[in-house]
Amino acid sequence: MIQRFYVWIFAALLFVSLAFILSLNAFTREEVDLQVGDQATEEIVAPRSLSYISNVITQRERELAIAEVGNIYQETDRDIGRTQRANAQKMFGFIDVVRADNIASIDTKLAYLSAISFVAIEPEVAQHIVELDQEDYEAVRLDVLRIIQEIMQEPILEGQESRARQTAAREGSFDLTPTQEQIVTALAPPFVVANTFFDEEATTEAKDRAAAGVQPVERTFTAGQPIVEVGDIVDAEDLEALEQFGFMQPETDVANLASGVIAAALVAVLIALYLNQFHLNLLDTARYLFILTILFVLFTLGAKLLLPVPGNWTLLFPTAALSMLIAVIFDIRMSVLITVMLAILVGYIGNNSLELAVYAAAGGLMSILTLRDADRLNAFFRAGLLAATGNLAVVMIFRFALTEPIELAQLVGLSIANGLIAAGLTLIGFFVVGSLFGVITTMQLQDLSRLDHPLLQELLRRAPGTYHHSIMVANLAEQGAERISANATLVRVGAFYHDIGKTARPPFFTENQDGVNPHDSLSAESSARIIINHVSDGLEMARQHRLPQRIQDFIAEHHGSRVVWGFYRKAIEEAGGDESKVERERFKYMGPRPQTRETAIVMLSDAIDATAVAIRPNTESGIVALVSKTIDDHVQEGQLDDSGLTLGDIQQLRESFIETLKGRFHVRVRYPGNEELVAAAEEQGGEMPALAEGGAATPAGTSPTPDAQESADAEAKPVAANGAEPIPSDVPEAEIVS
């Protein structure tokens, strides 16, 4: 509940900070009330350097390009010419009939001719047609058909028919009489029509291509350069520049403020929802959320202040540095989210630049893929070079076909420099964050993993058995962590230190005993308190040696809230078998249960290693049973509920533990003396036999070592997570010390 509270406090702080940064222009600019056509009464200069894409100039260039595109027409339709000539022949066929009619009067014939639908024949022309002798008429007919055929063979554009008809009227033969020429001029032009039509779709596409071919026009101002001078008539370009610098009316202020607030809210809510869903257990203190807030706000502020620089220098802004910092301080999944969120804001700040947003995202994502478990200095620069590779790819995508070679070389140099700057900033930030906030870094992990560390040397001298056990647990846990892509380096180091508290009282732990069991002279409750206190003793030692909090978590959580069953049973025996007289809570570890995947892996590895050392399984079925039993007990008790481990993770850990133990406990010769143990294992199908709590089969007449419950019950019936279920009397006292 506290964790969720921290997350939403973080979201609120992040929102307020981002909203303020993104809306800086709305609060700091002077307001200017100008419109296109107004005369400027004062000089307005650029308050800072700024480059932006001028939509006004770009649109004007596009309009000019569109205007240069002429109308596109479809291919000339020759069928139209043939159709028109056929219509003319039909007309002459009708005229032939009218002329040959010897019964109809002249007026009737004229009426017939005026009714022809193909062409409007004036009465005077009709009179000439009727009265013309056959030879002259035939010459007219042939000339009209010739003219139609010749004119219609040429392209006649839609809308230009009148010009073609004028040409047809002048195409009559020179040997015609004036009367014949009058008839030809009247009959031929009406049959001339358009045969080449406007192609609207093709014309639109051509104009669109022409407009698309116009590259966005960038306009650049340097700080102090006049935007509008006194007496200038403000045009659209001037107004656009004033808007870019934020000099316009209050309505523009409100719009910028609103967009900044919305962008800040979107980013803050998305990050908070992600943390609640996937990283609630990781962020167990407010410190990590505070670090995340500070880093994100600083990089956003840097983008707001630096991205308005003119030209291509915006490509130097090292967004990948934040990606790498988040990857090494938190993990790669969170880094992916933060990278995408920062890229969105970078694009927004950079005048809604898609190129800049993709550039920021590509460089960041490329870098974190190699830096998740960085433990060497050169890892940062390797990741920086990978970020530069992502930067270069984006530059080539957006600029390769549109940029001159000299400028392209500059872009390549800026992209590479960006990656190197990001690597350097990450390295610096890495050490600053680690020292200021006490956050564990991979460099610290590398130092803590050295076996000559004072705490580990003290553990080796005072509790050599525990030291060896810790090394074995580290190997087992590291393999499991790598299998599920957890932080294997952190797991290994955490396993080294998880049992350092045992150096306070080494003889009370089985792995350090040489045959004398000091618990034999103590009450069950006293023994349990000594065993349980190795956790608090370890935390005290860790604080004295200033171990990072993440390492202290392994000490505090590696037993969770489990019960020390061996001493709990012994206490029941001391109470005459009356379980009601024994307070179970006094035999439980204080916890908390594992809060991260890494501490849960060490908990399981600790229990499995201790159990394996005790029974030394020499068959695959025995190893499978051992691992499965131990993991199932922890799951059923709810010890892994807060760890963030999924069922898939647990299954992969099970497989990893089995593989590691198979390599460690191979089949051995059965020496005399262990026949009873072997027979018990075979009889139970590889499951654990009843063992002494000291880690070996209990000889007859000897009491079990009572501290053994420090790890998983070897054969104990699983209890409810709250520990309320009574322990059956038939459960063997096989409790193993981890």
XYZ file of C-alpha atoms in Angstrom:
738
model
C 0.000 0.000 0.000
C 2.884 2.307 0.880
C 4.509 1.454 -2.424
C 1.405 2.473 -4.382
C 1.278 5.700 -2.389
C 4.881 6.413 -3.354
C 4.122 5.754 -7.011
C 1.249 8.220 -7.177
C 3.177 10.835 -5.221
C 5.896 10.340 -7.807
C 3.352 10.730 -10.617
C 2.056 13.984 -9.127
C 5.550 15.438 -8.717
C 6.534 14.346 -12.202
C 3.381 15.847 -13.686
C 3.854 19.219 -11.992
C 7.529 19.376 -12.964
C 6.971 18.398 -16.583
C 3.959 20.671 -16.988
C 6.001 23.626 -15.759
C 8.963 22.827 -18.029
C 6.878 22.184 -21.129
C 4.881 25.377 -20.592
C 7.837 27.699 -19.962
C 7.172 29.716 -23.107
C 3.605 30.378 -22.054
C 4.790 32.111 -18.879
C 7.908 33.932 -20.084
C 7.085 35.548 -23.431
C 5.928 39.071 -24.188
C 2.553 39.329 -25.834
C 2.273 41.010 -29.266
C -1.043 41.811 -30.933
C -0.404 41.841 -34.676
C -2.264 40.542 -37.714
C -1.336 40.138 -41.363
C -1.364 43.592 -42.989
C -0.667 45.514 -39.766
C 2.231 47.961 -39.627
C 4.774 47.181 -36.913
C 5.214 50.014 -34.441
C 8.245 48.509 -32.724
C 11.131 46.228 -33.533
C 10.738 42.648 -32.372
C 13.906 40.567 -32.164
C 14.434 36.836 -31.650
C 14.922 36.145 -27.917
C 16.920 33.006 -28.709
C 18.261 31.036 -31.634
C 15.575 28.981 -33.293
C 15.125 26.888 -36.401
C 11.694 25.769 -37.503
C 9.903 24.477 -40.556
C 8.025 27.391 -42.121
C 4.621 26.123 -43.144
C 3.881 29.441 -44.860
C 6.949 29.384 -47.113
C 6.650 25.662 -47.689
C 3.000 26.037 -48.714
C 3.867 28.857 -51.092
C 6.558 26.748 -52.732
C 4.115 23.888 -53.045
C 1.523 26.114 -54.688
C 4.119 27.252 -57.224
C 5.054 23.656 -57.932
C 1.390 22.732 -58.391
C 0.844 25.668 -60.743
C 3.626 24.398 -62.982
C 1.772 21.136 -63.490
C -0.469 21.400 -66.582
C -3.720 19.579 -67.109
C -3.302 15.953 -68.034
C -5.591 14.509 -70.713
C -6.566 10.974 -71.521
C -5.390 9.314 -74.720
C -7.167 10.548 -77.876
C -10.281 8.494 -78.554
C -10.192 7.702 -82.303
C -13.595 6.044 -82.128
C -15.218 9.432 -81.630
C -13.937 10.608 -85.034
C -15.254 7.501 -86.727
C -18.599 7.954 -85.007
C -18.877 11.575 -86.110
C -18.047 10.696 -89.733
C -20.699 7.957 -89.611
C -23.211 10.489 -88.287
C -22.359 12.814 -91.174
C -22.950 9.990 -93.638
C -26.338 9.351 -92.035
C -27.127 13.008 -92.434
C -26.215 12.917 -96.128
C -28.255 9.750 -96.546
C -31.297 11.599 -95.226
C -30.526 14.598 -97.447
C -30.300 12.257 -100.449
C -33.792 10.986 -99.719
C -35.169 14.505 -99.338
C -33.526 15.688 -102.550
C -34.870 12.662 -104.477
C -38.462 13.239 -103.291
C -40.285 14.529 -106.373
C -43.650 14.770 -104.666
C -42.799 16.989 -101.671
C -42.830 20.702 -102.128
C -39.812 22.898 -101.590
C -41.169 24.099 -98.261
C -41.687 20.530 -97.126
C -38.157 19.592 -98.094
C -36.807 22.603 -96.253
C -38.798 21.567 -93.199
C -37.327 18.055 -93.415
C -33.796 19.407 -93.558
C -34.339 21.757 -90.622
C -35.426 18.748 -88.552
C -32.048 16.963 -88.855
C -30.759 16.351 -85.314
C -27.034 16.194 -86.070
C -26.785 19.792 -87.257
C -28.879 22.943 -87.348
C -29.252 23.880 -91.026
C -30.293 27.451 -91.713
C -33.084 27.945 -94.276
C -30.772 29.620 -96.798
C -28.311 26.712 -96.648
C -31.156 24.231 -96.850
C -32.446 26.032 -99.949
C -29.008 25.695 -101.575
C -28.828 22.005 -100.658
C -32.199 21.279 -102.266
C -31.489 23.276 -105.397
C -27.887 22.134 -105.925
C -27.375 19.849 -108.913
C -26.227 16.322 -108.200
C -22.600 16.786 -109.274
C -22.094 19.868 -107.151
C -23.947 18.223 -104.248
C -21.683 15.154 -104.452
C -18.616 17.396 -104.319
C -20.015 19.037 -101.165
C -20.706 15.678 -99.530
C -17.206 14.353 -100.185
C -15.576 17.542 -98.982
C -17.565 17.571 -95.724
C -16.661 13.939 -94.994
C -13.005 14.642 -95.792
C -12.872 17.612 -93.463
C -14.498 15.692 -90.605
C -12.097 12.791 -91.031
C -8.991 14.966 -91.186
C -9.903 17.210 -88.267
C -11.073 14.369 -86.021
C -7.847 12.453 -86.580
C -6.028 15.110 -84.571
C -6.361 15.457 -80.763
C -9.123 17.897 -79.905
C -8.849 18.803 -76.206
C -11.927 19.072 -74.108
C -12.834 22.757 -73.950
C -11.005 23.610 -77.187
C -13.670 22.388 -79.654
C -14.395 25.898 -80.986
C -10.836 26.296 -82.219
C -11.062 22.980 -84.080
C -14.414 23.980 -85.609
C -12.925 27.219 -86.849
C -10.216 25.187 -88.516
C -12.848 22.924 -90.097
C -14.676 25.929 -91.521
C -11.514 26.964 -93.335
C -10.648 23.542 -94.725
C -12.986 23.564 -97.746
C -11.530 22.716 -101.150
C -10.345 25.608 -103.305
C -12.346 24.469 -106.330
C -15.712 24.861 -104.615
C -18.151 27.519 -105.664
C -19.243 30.093 -103.073
C -22.537 28.249 -102.694
C -20.791 24.926 -102.156
C -18.340 26.539 -99.719
C -21.267 28.019 -97.756
C -22.835 24.565 -97.487
C -19.525 22.914 -96.443
C -18.894 25.629 -93.847
C -22.373 25.060 -92.420
C -22.300 21.240 -92.367
C -18.723 20.234 -91.401
C -17.965 22.167 -88.155
C -20.915 20.823 -86.091
C -19.487 17.310 -86.399
C -16.158 18.371 -84.903
C -16.221 17.488 -81.192
C -13.640 16.825 -78.435
C -11.900 13.469 -78.632
C -9.300 14.032 -75.891
C -10.712 14.502 -72.397
C -9.329 15.955 -69.149
C -7.982 13.280 -66.751
C -8.842 14.693 -63.353
C -7.388 11.795 -61.372
C -4.040 11.807 -63.170
C -3.822 15.589 -62.931
C -4.530 15.491 -59.202
C -1.897 12.818 -58.683
C 0.662 14.807 -60.648
C -0.037 17.926 -58.624
C 0.165 15.929 -55.406
C 3.529 14.537 -56.479
C 4.751 17.994 -57.312
C 3.631 19.277 -53.925
C 5.175 16.311 -52.131
C 8.434 16.891 -53.946
C 8.795 20.268 -52.292
C 10.955 19.826 -49.218
C 9.915 21.598 -46.023
C 11.565 24.991 -45.906
C 13.491 25.621 -42.706
C 13.746 29.149 -41.420
C 16.475 30.012 -38.940
C 16.830 32.940 -36.578
C 19.797 33.692 -34.373
C 19.419 35.342 -31.002
C 18.974 39.105 -31.478
C 18.049 38.917 -35.158
C 15.089 41.188 -36.051
C 11.853 39.363 -36.772
C 9.869 42.501 -37.552
C 11.325 46.004 -37.850
C 9.594 49.304 -37.218
C 7.372 50.248 -40.155
C 7.278 46.782 -41.688
C 3.959 45.541 -43.007
C 3.426 42.213 -41.292
C 2.959 39.346 -43.699
C 2.146 35.679 -43.109
C 5.822 34.745 -42.770
C 6.361 37.364 -40.070
C 3.275 36.250 -38.197
C 4.397 32.643 -38.307
C 7.806 33.580 -36.902
C 6.179 35.518 -34.078
C 4.016 32.503 -33.272
C 7.053 30.215 -33.229
C 8.731 32.457 -30.678
C 5.530 32.745 -28.661
C 4.905 36.461 -29.137
C 1.263 36.223 -30.115
C -2.055 36.777 -28.367
C -3.120 35.181 -25.060
C -5.096 32.538 -26.949
C -1.808 31.105 -28.175
C -0.517 31.078 -24.577
C -3.493 29.066 -23.446
C -3.050 26.604 -26.291
C 0.637 26.076 -25.521
C -0.082 25.752 -21.828
C -2.832 23.216 -22.461
C -0.720 21.107 -24.794
C 2.162 21.093 -22.320
C -0.103 20.061 -19.455
C -1.667 17.274 -21.522
C 1.752 15.970 -22.585
C 2.974 16.030 -18.980
C -0.140 14.240 -17.750
C 0.135 11.560 -20.418
C 3.765 10.794 -19.605
C 3.279 10.849 -15.819
C 0.205 8.608 -15.891
C 1.731 6.086 -18.296
C 4.867 5.752 -16.175
C 2.840 5.463 -12.959
C 0.545 2.807 -14.420
C 3.549 0.857 -15.646
C 5.202 1.008 -12.222
C 2.006 -0.120 -10.508
C 1.631 -3.024 -12.891
C 5.183 -4.277 -13.323
C 7.605 -2.605 -10.911
C 5.748 -2.102 -7.647
C 7.947 -4.631 -5.864
C 11.147 -3.224 -7.274
C 10.450 0.285 -6.042
C 10.351 -0.613 -2.379
C 11.509 2.762 -1.161
C 10.709 6.321 -2.107
C 14.385 6.838 -2.893
C 14.214 5.036 -6.226
C 11.139 6.963 -7.279
C 12.850 10.189 -6.303
C 15.886 9.260 -8.406
C 13.644 8.417 -11.353
C 11.831 11.738 -11.005
C 15.027 13.788 -10.765
C 16.646 12.112 -13.771
C 13.583 12.378 -16.012
C 12.930 16.003 -15.078
C 16.582 16.991 -15.601
C 16.709 15.480 -19.074
C 13.374 17.051 -20.012
C 14.605 20.444 -18.812
C 17.806 19.960 -20.790
C 15.783 19.190 -23.898
C 13.649 22.294 -23.379
C 16.697 24.532 -23.038
C 18.979 22.981 -25.659
C 16.797 21.667 -28.461
C 15.886 25.104 -29.896
C 19.517 25.497 -31.074
C 19.726 26.251 -34.810
C 20.673 23.836 -37.551
C 21.590 20.220 -36.935
C 23.087 20.725 -33.485
C 19.924 19.313 -31.933
C 21.314 15.887 -32.863
C 23.858 16.242 -30.054
C 21.278 16.089 -27.264
C 22.198 12.807 -25.465
C 18.846 11.204 -24.715
C 20.554 7.792 -24.664
C 22.313 8.812 -21.443
C 19.015 8.678 -19.552
C 18.203 5.332 -21.149
C 21.479 3.832 -19.972
C 21.223 5.326 -16.491
C 17.762 3.868 -15.975
C 18.950 0.508 -17.332
C 21.816 0.214 -14.847
C 20.009 1.701 -11.842
C 16.690 -0.064 -12.398
C 16.353 -2.544 -15.259
C 15.973 -2.776 -19.013
C 12.163 -2.977 -19.046
C 11.774 0.283 -17.182
C 14.466 1.828 -19.358
C 12.491 0.963 -22.489
C 9.445 2.784 -21.129
C 11.419 5.835 -20.014
C 13.208 5.974 -23.369
C 9.931 6.010 -25.277
C 8.429 8.650 -22.973
C 11.448 10.939 -23.264
C 11.491 10.476 -27.042
C 7.858 11.626 -27.182
C 8.700 14.759 -25.208
C 11.816 15.442 -27.287
C 9.725 15.314 -30.449
C 7.130 17.587 -28.850
C 9.726 20.104 -27.669
C 11.479 19.993 -31.035
C 8.494 21.562 -32.796
C 6.650 18.244 -33.138
C 9.564 16.688 -35.015
C 8.985 13.035 -35.870
C 12.611 12.713 -36.942
C 13.880 13.968 -33.591
C 11.540 11.664 -31.652
C 12.594 8.592 -33.629
C 16.245 9.665 -33.337
C 15.980 9.846 -29.548
C 14.131 6.538 -29.271
C 16.420 4.599 -31.607
C 19.639 5.698 -29.923
C 18.296 5.010 -26.446
C 16.829 1.612 -27.249
C 19.944 0.471 -29.092
C 22.182 1.425 -26.169
C 20.293 -0.270 -23.359
C 20.293 -3.645 -25.075
C 23.977 -4.067 -24.142
C 24.131 -2.201 -20.854
C 21.645 -4.115 -18.731
C 24.347 -5.977 -16.798
C 27.292 -3.684 -17.449
C 30.139 -4.362 -15.048
C 33.072 -2.749 -16.860
C 33.846 0.807 -17.859
C 34.144 -0.057 -21.524
C 30.572 -1.375 -21.458
C 29.319 2.204 -21.330
C 31.276 3.253 -24.394
C 30.272 0.085 -26.203
C 26.658 1.002 -25.514
C 27.380 4.579 -26.601
C 28.678 3.344 -29.941
C 25.558 1.236 -30.313
C 23.481 4.342 -29.607
C 25.454 6.115 -32.327
C 24.575 3.262 -34.680
C 20.883 3.792 -33.983
C 21.317 7.528 -34.479
C 23.032 6.988 -37.820
C 20.273 4.688 -39.003
C 17.630 7.333 -38.316
C 19.705 10.042 -40.003
C 20.052 7.887 -43.098
C 16.331 7.131 -43.158
C 15.279 10.776 -42.961
C 18.152 12.625 -44.632
C 20.150 10.351 -46.962
C 18.232 11.117 -50.153
C 17.711 14.790 -49.352
C 21.062 16.013 -48.082
C 24.258 17.132 -49.768
C 27.355 14.985 -49.055
C 29.054 17.666 -46.953
C 26.040 18.146 -44.700
C 25.524 14.387 -44.522
C 29.091 13.987 -43.257
C 28.313 16.564 -40.572
C 25.206 14.629 -39.549
C 27.228 11.421 -39.289
C 29.771 13.154 -37.064
C 27.061 14.593 -34.825
C 25.405 11.186 -34.479
C 28.640 9.506 -33.419
C 29.465 12.355 -31.043
C 25.999 11.981 -29.525
C 26.701 8.355 -28.617
C 30.072 9.173 -27.045
C 28.657 12.117 -25.093
C 25.814 9.905 -23.862
C 28.305 7.265 -22.705
C 30.388 9.833 -20.837
C 27.352 11.405 -19.166
C 26.077 7.980 -18.177
C 29.370 7.088 -16.542
C 29.450 10.359 -14.618
C 25.789 10.112 -13.637
C 26.309 6.508 -12.628
C 28.842 7.406 -9.937
C 27.026 10.575 -8.865
C 23.720 8.781 -8.320
C 25.444 5.902 -6.551
C 27.283 8.163 -4.128
C 24.530 10.737 -3.508
C 21.579 8.383 -3.119
C 23.211 5.174 -1.925
C 21.923 3.241 -4.904
C 23.836 0.122 -5.792
C 25.565 0.226 -9.131
C 27.183 -2.458 -11.201
C 30.576 -1.037 -10.305
C 29.752 -1.453 -6.635
C 28.564 -4.971 -7.327
C 31.836 -5.730 -9.033
C 33.724 -4.481 -5.981
C 31.493 -6.365 -3.538
C 31.903 -9.590 -5.505
C 35.626 -9.689 -4.728
C 36.184 -12.512 -2.276
C 38.805 -10.471 -0.412
C 36.108 -8.115 0.876
C 36.528 -7.759 4.682
C 33.086 -9.189 5.446
C 33.635 -12.237 3.271
C 37.092 -12.763 4.737
C 35.611 -12.608 8.236
C 32.935 -15.091 7.175
C 35.642 -17.407 5.840
C 37.675 -17.246 9.056
C 34.850 -17.540 11.573
C 32.278 -19.641 9.689
C 34.005 -21.542 6.860
C 31.026 -23.845 6.401
C 28.707 -20.887 5.920
C 31.228 -19.303 3.548
C 31.271 -22.417 1.382
C 27.490 -22.632 1.541
C 27.213 -18.990 0.391
C 29.481 -19.646 -2.591
C 27.371 -22.652 -3.592
C 24.152 -20.658 -3.199
C 25.635 -17.875 -5.339
C 26.457 -20.300 -8.142
C 23.018 -21.900 -8.000
C 21.203 -18.556 -7.833
C 23.243 -16.899 -10.562
C 22.388 -19.649 -13.037
C 18.707 -19.281 -12.205
C 18.821 -15.492 -12.524
C 20.366 -15.708 -15.962
C 17.670 -18.170 -16.998
C 14.847 -15.697 -16.254
C 16.792 -12.545 -17.239
C 16.970 -11.215 -13.683
C 20.004 -9.250 -12.474
C 22.464 -12.132 -12.190
C 25.293 -9.957 -10.867
C 23.117 -8.601 -8.071
C 21.918 -12.121 -7.241
C 25.469 -13.469 -7.035
C 26.632 -10.684 -4.720
C 23.482 -10.877 -2.598
C 24.043 -14.608 -2.124
C 27.627 -13.975 -0.981
C 26.398 -11.789 1.889
C 23.008 -13.258 2.756
C 24.304 -15.286 5.728
C 26.995 -12.982 7.133
C 24.985 -12.768 10.357
C 26.056 -16.317 11.185
C 29.553 -15.043 11.987
C 28.125 -13.761 15.288
C 27.487 -17.348 16.520
C 29.034 -19.814 14.051
C 28.766 -23.017 16.150
C 24.983 -22.736 16.351
C 24.670 -23.478 12.637
C 25.029 -27.002 11.303
C 27.501 -26.289 8.520
C 29.983 -24.916 11.086
C 29.616 -27.652 13.742
C 32.325 -30.210 14.387
C 30.194 -32.764 16.211
C 29.179 -30.644 19.209
C 25.656 -29.257 19.066
C 25.199 -26.307 21.470
C 21.440 -26.438 20.989
C 21.290 -29.609 23.068
C 21.641 -27.513 26.216
C 19.181 -24.790 25.220
C 15.418 -24.539 25.197
C 13.687 -24.671 21.850
C 12.674 -21.021 22.053
C 16.218 -19.886 22.891
C 17.622 -21.902 20.009
C 15.031 -20.504 17.650
C 15.824 -16.976 18.749
C 19.538 -17.514 18.046
C 18.792 -18.922 14.599
C 16.333 -16.144 13.759
C 18.698 -13.456 15.018
C 21.291 -14.255 12.374
C 19.168 -12.086 10.080
C 19.221 -9.042 12.363
C 22.888 -9.670 13.173
C 23.625 -9.734 9.460
C 21.754 -6.476 8.883
C 23.696 -4.803 11.679
C 26.993 -5.957 10.187
C 25.873 -4.801 6.752
C 25.068 -1.344 8.074
C 28.411 -1.130 9.854
C 30.202 -1.969 6.617
C 27.870 0.312 4.636
C 26.607 -2.341 2.288
C 24.059 -0.964 -0.215
C 20.391 -1.321 0.647
C 19.809 -3.770 -2.190
C 22.373 -6.150 -0.627
C 20.808 -5.694 2.804
C 17.510 -6.784 1.267
C 18.965 -10.226 0.577
C 19.908 -10.565 4.237
C 16.482 -9.450 5.457
C 14.364 -11.405 2.967
C 16.153 -14.700 2.317
C 14.008 -16.524 4.901
C 10.901 -14.442 4.427
C 8.392 -15.115 7.191
C 8.939 -18.873 7.464
C 8.696 -20.828 10.714
C 11.728 -22.523 12.304
C 9.879 -25.830 12.251
C 12.561 -27.931 13.997
C 12.535 -25.850 17.143
C 8.816 -25.314 16.934
C 8.318 -29.079 17.114
C 10.826 -29.332 19.909
C 8.922 -26.627 21.807
C 5.714 -28.623 21.413
C 7.494 -31.672 22.816
C 8.754 -29.587 25.744
C 5.146 -28.502 26.311
C 4.063 -32.108 26.631
C 2.696 -32.233 23.114
C 0.191 -29.425 23.715
C 0.522 -27.188 20.662
C -1.763 -24.552 22.160
C 0.931 -23.736 24.732
C 3.431 -22.795 22.044
C 3.176 -19.427 20.301
C 4.098 -20.064 16.698
C 4.832 -16.402 15.982
C 7.859 -16.601 18.293
C 9.383 -19.174 15.962
C 8.918 -17.182 12.744
C 11.401 -15.009 10.920
C 10.468 -11.344 10.958
C 10.596 -11.082 7.187
C 9.653 -9.404 4.996
C 8.961 -11.963 2.327
C 11.069 -11.438 -0.807
C 10.103 -8.192 -2.480
C 12.064 -8.670 -5.713
C 12.748 -11.496 -8.111
C 16.408 -11.432 -7.138
C 15.877 -11.946 -3.389
C 13.318 -14.679 -4.125
C 15.874 -16.525 -6.264
C 18.374 -16.453 -3.395
C 15.709 -17.674 -0.942
C 14.993 -20.711 -3.127
C 18.663 -21.339 -3.869
C 19.514 -21.127 -0.164
C 16.908 -23.722 0.786
C 17.706 -26.023 -2.137
C 21.458 -25.963 -1.539
C 21.093 -26.718 2.165
C 18.712 -29.582 1.471
C 20.931 -30.956 -1.285
C 24.011 -30.879 0.965
C 22.075 -32.750 3.638
C 20.760 -35.632 1.543
C 23.274 -35.550 -1.353
C 20.916 -36.960 -4.008
C 22.676 -39.177 -6.524
C 19.805 -39.847 -8.914
C 18.031 -37.524 -11.291
C 14.663 -38.385 -9.777
C 15.990 -37.528 -6.342
C 17.203 -34.129 -7.554
C 13.906 -33.409 -9.299
C 11.971 -34.343 -6.164
C 14.236 -32.232 -3.960
C 13.936 -29.101 -6.107
C 10.212 -29.479 -6.746
C 9.428 -30.116 -3.085
C 11.398 -27.094 -1.916
C 9.906 -24.721 -4.483
C 6.362 -26.012 -3.972
C 6.638 -25.507 -0.202
C 7.680 -21.889 -0.657
C 4.919 -21.266 -3.181
C 2.238 -22.834 -0.990
C 3.369 -20.826 2.021
C 3.032 -17.638 -0.021
C 6.690 -16.705 0.380
C 6.962 -15.712 -3.291
C 3.722 -13.745 -3.525
C 5.405 -10.330 -3.329
C 8.481 -11.187 -5.367
C 7.203 -10.500 -8.853
C 8.099 -14.000 -10.026
C 5.636 -15.376 -12.554
C 4.658 -19.026 -12.886
C 6.813 -19.112 -15.991
C 9.767 -17.724 -14.026
C 9.306 -20.345 -11.319
C 9.217 -23.152 -13.864
C 12.394 -21.892 -15.509
C 14.075 -21.603 -12.112
C 13.033 -25.175 -11.331
C 14.678 -26.379 -14.546
C 17.823 -24.338 -13.885
C 18.211 -25.634 -10.327
C 17.773 -29.220 -11.495
C 20.369 -28.822 -14.240
C 22.882 -27.233 -11.865
C 22.425 -29.899 -9.190
C 22.694 -32.689 -11.758
C 26.131 -31.401 -12.633
C 27.049 -31.095 -8.981
C 25.686 -34.377 -7.610
C 26.547 -37.045 -10.143
C 26.107 -40.781 -9.477
C 28.603 -42.136 -6.942
C 29.601 -45.569 -5.667
C 27.393 -46.630 -2.759
C 29.785 -46.984 0.142
C 28.930 -49.172 3.131
C 27.014 -47.378 5.791
C 24.502 -45.469 3.686
C 22.353 -48.430 2.709
C 19.498 -47.261 4.924
C 19.468 -43.782 3.388
C 19.674 -45.160 -0.154
C 16.904 -47.652 0.508
C 14.711 -44.919 1.945
C 15.299 -42.715 -1.094
C 14.524 -45.527 -3.515
C 11.444 -46.564 -1.538
C 10.083 -42.993 -1.757
C 10.775 -42.704 -5.487
C 13.613 -40.269 -5.060
C 11.949 -38.091 -2.399
C 13.771 -37.030 0.702
C 14.148 -39.517 3.529
C 13.877 -38.485 7.148
C 17.063 -36.622 7.892
C 18.790 -35.205 10.843
C 18.354 -31.482 11.111
C 22.099 -31.184 11.030
C 22.166 -32.248 7.428
C 22.662 -36.058 7.703
C 20.619 -39.089 8.619
C 20.025 -39.130 12.373
C 21.857 -41.973 14.098
C 19.830 -44.019 16.498
C 19.658 -42.547 19.913
C 20.785 -39.063 18.905
C 18.643 -35.972 18.879
C 18.166 -33.972 15.714
C 19.950 -30.683 15.319
C 17.222 -28.186 16.147
C 18.365 -25.229 14.055
C 17.769 -27.027 10.806
C 14.555 -25.281 9.821
C 16.443 -22.337 8.477
C 15.587 -23.628 5.001
C 12.863 -25.679 3.372
C 11.237 -28.615 5.183
C 12.504 -31.729 3.518
C 9.390 -33.760 4.138
C 7.102 -31.484 6.120
C 3.499 -31.190 5.020
C 2.930 -27.735 3.490
C 1.188 -25.313 5.799
C -1.066 -22.397 5.036
C 0.631 -19.149 4.197
C -0.468 -17.692 7.533
C 1.004 -20.671 9.379
C -2.257 -21.435 11.133
C -2.549 -25.084 10.116
C -1.319 -27.521 12.828
C 1.615 -29.772 12.066
C 0.706 -33.482 11.852
C 2.532 -35.753 14.227
C 3.631 -38.055 11.430
C 5.773 -35.399 9.721
C 9.423 -36.520 9.901
C 11.823 -34.186 11.632
C 13.870 -33.573 8.526
C 14.658 -29.887 8.706
C 17.778 -28.660 6.936
C 19.891 -25.695 7.957
C 20.642 -23.243 5.152
